[in-house]
PDB file of C-alpha atoms in Angstrom:
ATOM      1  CA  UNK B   1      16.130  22.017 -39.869  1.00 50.00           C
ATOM      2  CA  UNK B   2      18.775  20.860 -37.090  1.00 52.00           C
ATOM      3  CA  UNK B   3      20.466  17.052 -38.226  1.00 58.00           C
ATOM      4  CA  UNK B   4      20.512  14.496 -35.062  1.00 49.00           C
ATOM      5  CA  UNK B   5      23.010  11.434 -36.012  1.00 54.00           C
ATOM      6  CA  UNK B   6      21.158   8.639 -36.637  1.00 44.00           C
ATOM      7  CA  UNK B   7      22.312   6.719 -33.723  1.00 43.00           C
ATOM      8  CA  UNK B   8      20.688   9.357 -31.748  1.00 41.00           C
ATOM      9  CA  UNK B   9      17.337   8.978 -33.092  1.00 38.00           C
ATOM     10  CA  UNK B  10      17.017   4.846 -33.185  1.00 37.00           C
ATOM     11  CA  UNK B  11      17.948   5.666 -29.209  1.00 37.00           C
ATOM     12  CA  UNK B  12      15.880   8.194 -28.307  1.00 39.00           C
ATOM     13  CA  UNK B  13      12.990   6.243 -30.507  1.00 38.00           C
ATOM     14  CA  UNK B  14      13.746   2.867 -28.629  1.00 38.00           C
ATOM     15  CA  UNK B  15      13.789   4.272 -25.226  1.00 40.00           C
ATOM     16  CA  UNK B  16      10.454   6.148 -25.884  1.00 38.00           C
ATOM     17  CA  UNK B  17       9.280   2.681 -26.814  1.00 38.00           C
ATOM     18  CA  UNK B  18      10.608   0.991 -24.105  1.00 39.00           C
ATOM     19  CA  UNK B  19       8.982   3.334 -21.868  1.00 39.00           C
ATOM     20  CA  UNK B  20       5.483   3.190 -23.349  1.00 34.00           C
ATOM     21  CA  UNK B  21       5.772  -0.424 -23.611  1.00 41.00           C
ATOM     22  CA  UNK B  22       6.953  -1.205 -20.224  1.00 47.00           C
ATOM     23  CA  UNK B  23       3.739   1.006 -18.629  1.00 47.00           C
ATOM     24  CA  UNK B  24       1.364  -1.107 -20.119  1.00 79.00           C
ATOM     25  CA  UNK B  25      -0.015  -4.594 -21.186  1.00 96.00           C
ATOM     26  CA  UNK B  26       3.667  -5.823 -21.601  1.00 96.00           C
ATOM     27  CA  UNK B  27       6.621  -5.743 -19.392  1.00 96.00           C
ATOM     28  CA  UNK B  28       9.423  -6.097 -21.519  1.00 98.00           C
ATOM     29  CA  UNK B  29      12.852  -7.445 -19.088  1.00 98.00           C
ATOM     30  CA  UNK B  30      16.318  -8.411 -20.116  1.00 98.00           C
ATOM     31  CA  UNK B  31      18.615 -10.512 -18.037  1.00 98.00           C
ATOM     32  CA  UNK B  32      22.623 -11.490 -18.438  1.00 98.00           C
ATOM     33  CA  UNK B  33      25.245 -13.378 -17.460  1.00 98.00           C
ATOM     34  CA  UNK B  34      26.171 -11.593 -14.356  1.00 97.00           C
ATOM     35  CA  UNK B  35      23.031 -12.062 -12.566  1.00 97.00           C
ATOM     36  CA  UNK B  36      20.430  -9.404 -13.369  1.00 96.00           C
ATOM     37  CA  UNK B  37      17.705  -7.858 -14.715  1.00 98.00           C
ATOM     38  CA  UNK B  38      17.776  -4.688 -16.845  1.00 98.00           C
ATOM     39  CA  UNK B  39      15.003  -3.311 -14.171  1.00 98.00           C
ATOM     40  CA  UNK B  40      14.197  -3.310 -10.338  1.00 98.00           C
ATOM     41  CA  UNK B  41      10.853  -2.116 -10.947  1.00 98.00           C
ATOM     42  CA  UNK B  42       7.980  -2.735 -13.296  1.00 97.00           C
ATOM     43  CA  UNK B  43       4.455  -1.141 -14.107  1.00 96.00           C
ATOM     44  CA  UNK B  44       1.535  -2.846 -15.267  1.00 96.00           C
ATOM     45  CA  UNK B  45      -2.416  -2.520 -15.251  1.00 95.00           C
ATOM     46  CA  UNK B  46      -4.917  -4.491 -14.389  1.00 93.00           C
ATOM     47  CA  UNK B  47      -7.292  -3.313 -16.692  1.00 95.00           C
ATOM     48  CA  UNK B  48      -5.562  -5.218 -19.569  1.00 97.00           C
ATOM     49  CA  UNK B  49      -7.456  -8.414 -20.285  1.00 97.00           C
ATOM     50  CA  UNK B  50      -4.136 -10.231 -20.478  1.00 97.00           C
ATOM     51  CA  UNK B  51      -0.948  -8.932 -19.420  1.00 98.00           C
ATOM     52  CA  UNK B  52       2.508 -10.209 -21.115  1.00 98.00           C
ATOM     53  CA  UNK B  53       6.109 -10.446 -19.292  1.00 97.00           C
ATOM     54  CA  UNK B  54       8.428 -10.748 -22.159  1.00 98.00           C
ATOM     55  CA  UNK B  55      12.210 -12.195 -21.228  1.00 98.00           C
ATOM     56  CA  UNK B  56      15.098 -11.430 -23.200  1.00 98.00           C
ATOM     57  CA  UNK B  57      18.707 -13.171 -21.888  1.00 98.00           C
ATOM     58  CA  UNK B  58      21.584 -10.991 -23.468  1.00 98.00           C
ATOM     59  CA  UNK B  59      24.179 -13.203 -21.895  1.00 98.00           C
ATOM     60  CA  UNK B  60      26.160 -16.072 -23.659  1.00 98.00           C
ATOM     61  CA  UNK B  61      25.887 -18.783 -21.394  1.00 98.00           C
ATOM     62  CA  UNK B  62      23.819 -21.798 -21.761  1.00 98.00           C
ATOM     63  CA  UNK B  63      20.787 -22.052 -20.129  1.00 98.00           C
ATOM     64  CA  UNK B  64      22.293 -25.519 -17.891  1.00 97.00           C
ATOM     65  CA  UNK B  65      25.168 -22.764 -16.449  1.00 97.00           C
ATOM     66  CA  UNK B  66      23.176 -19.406 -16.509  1.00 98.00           C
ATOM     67  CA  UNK B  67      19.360 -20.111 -17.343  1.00 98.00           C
ATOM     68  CA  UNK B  68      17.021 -17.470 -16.366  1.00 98.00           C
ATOM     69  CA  UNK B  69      13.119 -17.169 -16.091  1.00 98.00           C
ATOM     70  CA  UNK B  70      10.815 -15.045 -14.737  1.00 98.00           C
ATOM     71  CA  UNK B  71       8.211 -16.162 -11.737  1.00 98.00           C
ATOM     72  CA  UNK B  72       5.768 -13.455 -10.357  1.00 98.00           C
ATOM     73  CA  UNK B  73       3.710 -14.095  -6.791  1.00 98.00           C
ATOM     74  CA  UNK B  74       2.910 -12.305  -4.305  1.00 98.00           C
ATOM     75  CA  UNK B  75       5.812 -10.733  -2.071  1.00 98.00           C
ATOM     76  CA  UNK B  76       5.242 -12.877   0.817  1.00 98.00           C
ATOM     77  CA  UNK B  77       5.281 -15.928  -1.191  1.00 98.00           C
ATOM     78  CA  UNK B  78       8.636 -15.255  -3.193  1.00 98.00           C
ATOM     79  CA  UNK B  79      10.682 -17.371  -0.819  1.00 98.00           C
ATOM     80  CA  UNK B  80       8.914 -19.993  -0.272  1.00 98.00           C
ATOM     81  CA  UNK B  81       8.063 -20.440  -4.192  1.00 98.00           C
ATOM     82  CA  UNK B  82      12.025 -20.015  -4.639  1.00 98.00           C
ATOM     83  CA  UNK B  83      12.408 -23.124  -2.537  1.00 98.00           C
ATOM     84  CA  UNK B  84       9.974 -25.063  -4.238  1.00 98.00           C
ATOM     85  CA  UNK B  85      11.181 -24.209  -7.702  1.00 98.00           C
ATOM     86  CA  UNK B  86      14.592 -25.869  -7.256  1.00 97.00           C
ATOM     87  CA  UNK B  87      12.268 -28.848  -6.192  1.00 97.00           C
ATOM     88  CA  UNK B  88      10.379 -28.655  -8.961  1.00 98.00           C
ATOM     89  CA  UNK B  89      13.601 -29.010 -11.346  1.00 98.00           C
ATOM     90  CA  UNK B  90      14.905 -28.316 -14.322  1.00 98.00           C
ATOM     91  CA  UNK B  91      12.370 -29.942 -16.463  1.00 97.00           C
ATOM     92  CA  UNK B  92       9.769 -27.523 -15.117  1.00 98.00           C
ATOM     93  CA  UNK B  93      11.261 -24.725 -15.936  1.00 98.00           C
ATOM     94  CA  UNK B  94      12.247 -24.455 -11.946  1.00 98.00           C
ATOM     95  CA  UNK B  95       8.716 -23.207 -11.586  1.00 98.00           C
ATOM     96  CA  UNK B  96       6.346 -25.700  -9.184  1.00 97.00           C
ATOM     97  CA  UNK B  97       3.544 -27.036 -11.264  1.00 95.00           C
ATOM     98  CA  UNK B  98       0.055 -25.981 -10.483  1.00 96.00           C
ATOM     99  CA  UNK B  99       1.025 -24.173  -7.318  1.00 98.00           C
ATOM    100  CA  UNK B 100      -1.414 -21.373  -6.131  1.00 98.00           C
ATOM    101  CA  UNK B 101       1.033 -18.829  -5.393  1.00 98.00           C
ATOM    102  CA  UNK B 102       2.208 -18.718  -8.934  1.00 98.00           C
ATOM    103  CA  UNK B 103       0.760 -15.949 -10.840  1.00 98.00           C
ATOM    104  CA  UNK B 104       3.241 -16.999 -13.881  1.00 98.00           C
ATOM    105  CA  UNK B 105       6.069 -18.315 -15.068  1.00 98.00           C
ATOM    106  CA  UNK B 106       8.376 -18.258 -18.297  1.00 98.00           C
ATOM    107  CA  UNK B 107      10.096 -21.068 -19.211  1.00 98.00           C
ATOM    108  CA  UNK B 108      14.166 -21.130 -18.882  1.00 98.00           C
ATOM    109  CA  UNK B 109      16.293 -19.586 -21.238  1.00 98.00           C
ATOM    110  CA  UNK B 110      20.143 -19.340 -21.786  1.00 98.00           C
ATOM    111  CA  UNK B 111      22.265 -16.827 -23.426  1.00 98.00           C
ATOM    112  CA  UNK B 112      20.519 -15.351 -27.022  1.00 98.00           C
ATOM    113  CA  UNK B 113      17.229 -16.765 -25.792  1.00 98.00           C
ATOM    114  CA  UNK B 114      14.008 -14.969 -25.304  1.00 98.00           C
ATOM    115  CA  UNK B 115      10.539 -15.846 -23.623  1.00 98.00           C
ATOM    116  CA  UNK B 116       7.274 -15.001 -23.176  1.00 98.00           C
ATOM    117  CA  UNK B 117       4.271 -15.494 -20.744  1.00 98.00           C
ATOM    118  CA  UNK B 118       0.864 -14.056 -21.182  1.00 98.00           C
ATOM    119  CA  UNK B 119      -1.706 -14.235 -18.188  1.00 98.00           C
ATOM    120  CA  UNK B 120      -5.024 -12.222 -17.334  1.00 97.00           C
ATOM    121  CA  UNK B 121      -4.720  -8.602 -16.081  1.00 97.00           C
ATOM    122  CA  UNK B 122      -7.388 -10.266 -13.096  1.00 96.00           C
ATOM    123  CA  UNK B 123      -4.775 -12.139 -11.819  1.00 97.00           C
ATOM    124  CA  UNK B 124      -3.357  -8.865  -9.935  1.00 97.00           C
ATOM    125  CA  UNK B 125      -4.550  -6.623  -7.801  1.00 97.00           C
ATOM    126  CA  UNK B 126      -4.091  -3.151  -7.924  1.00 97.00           C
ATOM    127  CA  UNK B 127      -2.161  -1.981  -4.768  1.00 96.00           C
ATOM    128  CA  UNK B 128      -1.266  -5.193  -3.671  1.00 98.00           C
ATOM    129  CA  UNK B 129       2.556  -6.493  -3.288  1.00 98.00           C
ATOM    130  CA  UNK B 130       3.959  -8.451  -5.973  1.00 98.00           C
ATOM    131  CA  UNK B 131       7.530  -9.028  -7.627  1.00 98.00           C
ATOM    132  CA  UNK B 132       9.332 -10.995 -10.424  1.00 98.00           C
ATOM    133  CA  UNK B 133      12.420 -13.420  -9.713  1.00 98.00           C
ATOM    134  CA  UNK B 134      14.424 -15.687 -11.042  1.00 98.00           C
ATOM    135  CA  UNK B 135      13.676 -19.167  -9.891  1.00 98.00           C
ATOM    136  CA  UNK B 136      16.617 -21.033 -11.168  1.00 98.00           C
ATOM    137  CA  UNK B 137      18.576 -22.145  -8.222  1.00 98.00           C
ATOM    138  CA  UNK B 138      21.121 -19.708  -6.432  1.00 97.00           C
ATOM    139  CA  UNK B 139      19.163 -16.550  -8.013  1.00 98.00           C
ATOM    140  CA  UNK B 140      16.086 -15.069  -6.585  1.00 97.00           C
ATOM    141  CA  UNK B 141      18.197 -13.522  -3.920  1.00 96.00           C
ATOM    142  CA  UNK B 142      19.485 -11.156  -6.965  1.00 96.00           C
ATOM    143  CA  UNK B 143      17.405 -11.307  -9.413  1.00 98.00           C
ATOM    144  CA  UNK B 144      14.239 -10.125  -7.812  1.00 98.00           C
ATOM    145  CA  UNK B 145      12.200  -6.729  -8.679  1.00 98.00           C
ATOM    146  CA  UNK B 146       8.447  -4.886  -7.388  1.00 98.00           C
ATOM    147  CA  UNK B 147       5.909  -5.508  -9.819  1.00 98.00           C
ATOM    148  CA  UNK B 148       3.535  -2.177  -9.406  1.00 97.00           C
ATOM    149  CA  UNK B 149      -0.020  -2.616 -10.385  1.00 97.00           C
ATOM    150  CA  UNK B 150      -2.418   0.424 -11.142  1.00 95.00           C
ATOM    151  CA  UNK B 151      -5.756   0.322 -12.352  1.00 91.00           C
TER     152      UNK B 151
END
């Protein structure tokens, strides 16, 4: 029987993980301190009756200097719902309250923190254009990725 170091195998079984998870009902994304999210691109289905986005910041700055969240809309209304977040503040999470073009929103986190939203699958249409950003301010023009939906 051939040995694999054990390092190895926790990757290889992680990544797998990752993988399955990510294709699913729950997108799982990790941000940092320099800006970014772990992924450009994520898959989910609309058959799930609820779909989750979780957030994980790996960074060490607070969430005052480096916060990060995650906002999904429609393409088209990314820009506009940018603007409106830094209007909306920090204690909203820079994420306009009860605004249409919202799909959902995580709260802000800083450095070591992690998040979670859960919303229907029927929010999202399959086909139809959609992406994650960062609201807080100075950051959706990086921090932006294509949400795919399937069936």
């Amino acid at each position: 029987m051939k040995k694999y170091p054990v390092p190895f195998v926790f990757i290889a079984l992680f990544g797998a993980a990752g993988l399955a998870h990510a294709n699913g009902c729950t997108v799982p994304l990790k941000s940092n301190d320099a800006m970014n999210y772990d992924r450009t691109e994520a898959t989910v289905s609309a058959s799930c009756a609820t779909i989750t986005l979780e957030l994980v910041h790996a960074g060490k700055m607070p969430a005052a200097a480096m916060g990060h969240n995650v906002v999904i809309t429609a393409a088209a209304d990314r820009e506009g719902v940018a603007r409106d977040a830094i209007k909306a503040g920090a204690a909203n999470h820079y994420a306009p309250k009860n605004d249409a073009r919202v799909i959902a929103a995580t709260t802000v986190i800083g450095g070591g923190g992690k998040t979670s939203v859960t919303f229907p699958g029927n929010k999202l249409t399959p086909g139809a254009d959609y992406t994650f950003f960062c609201s807080f301010p100075g950051h959706a023009m990086l921090m932006k990725g294509k949400l795919v939906v399937t069936k």
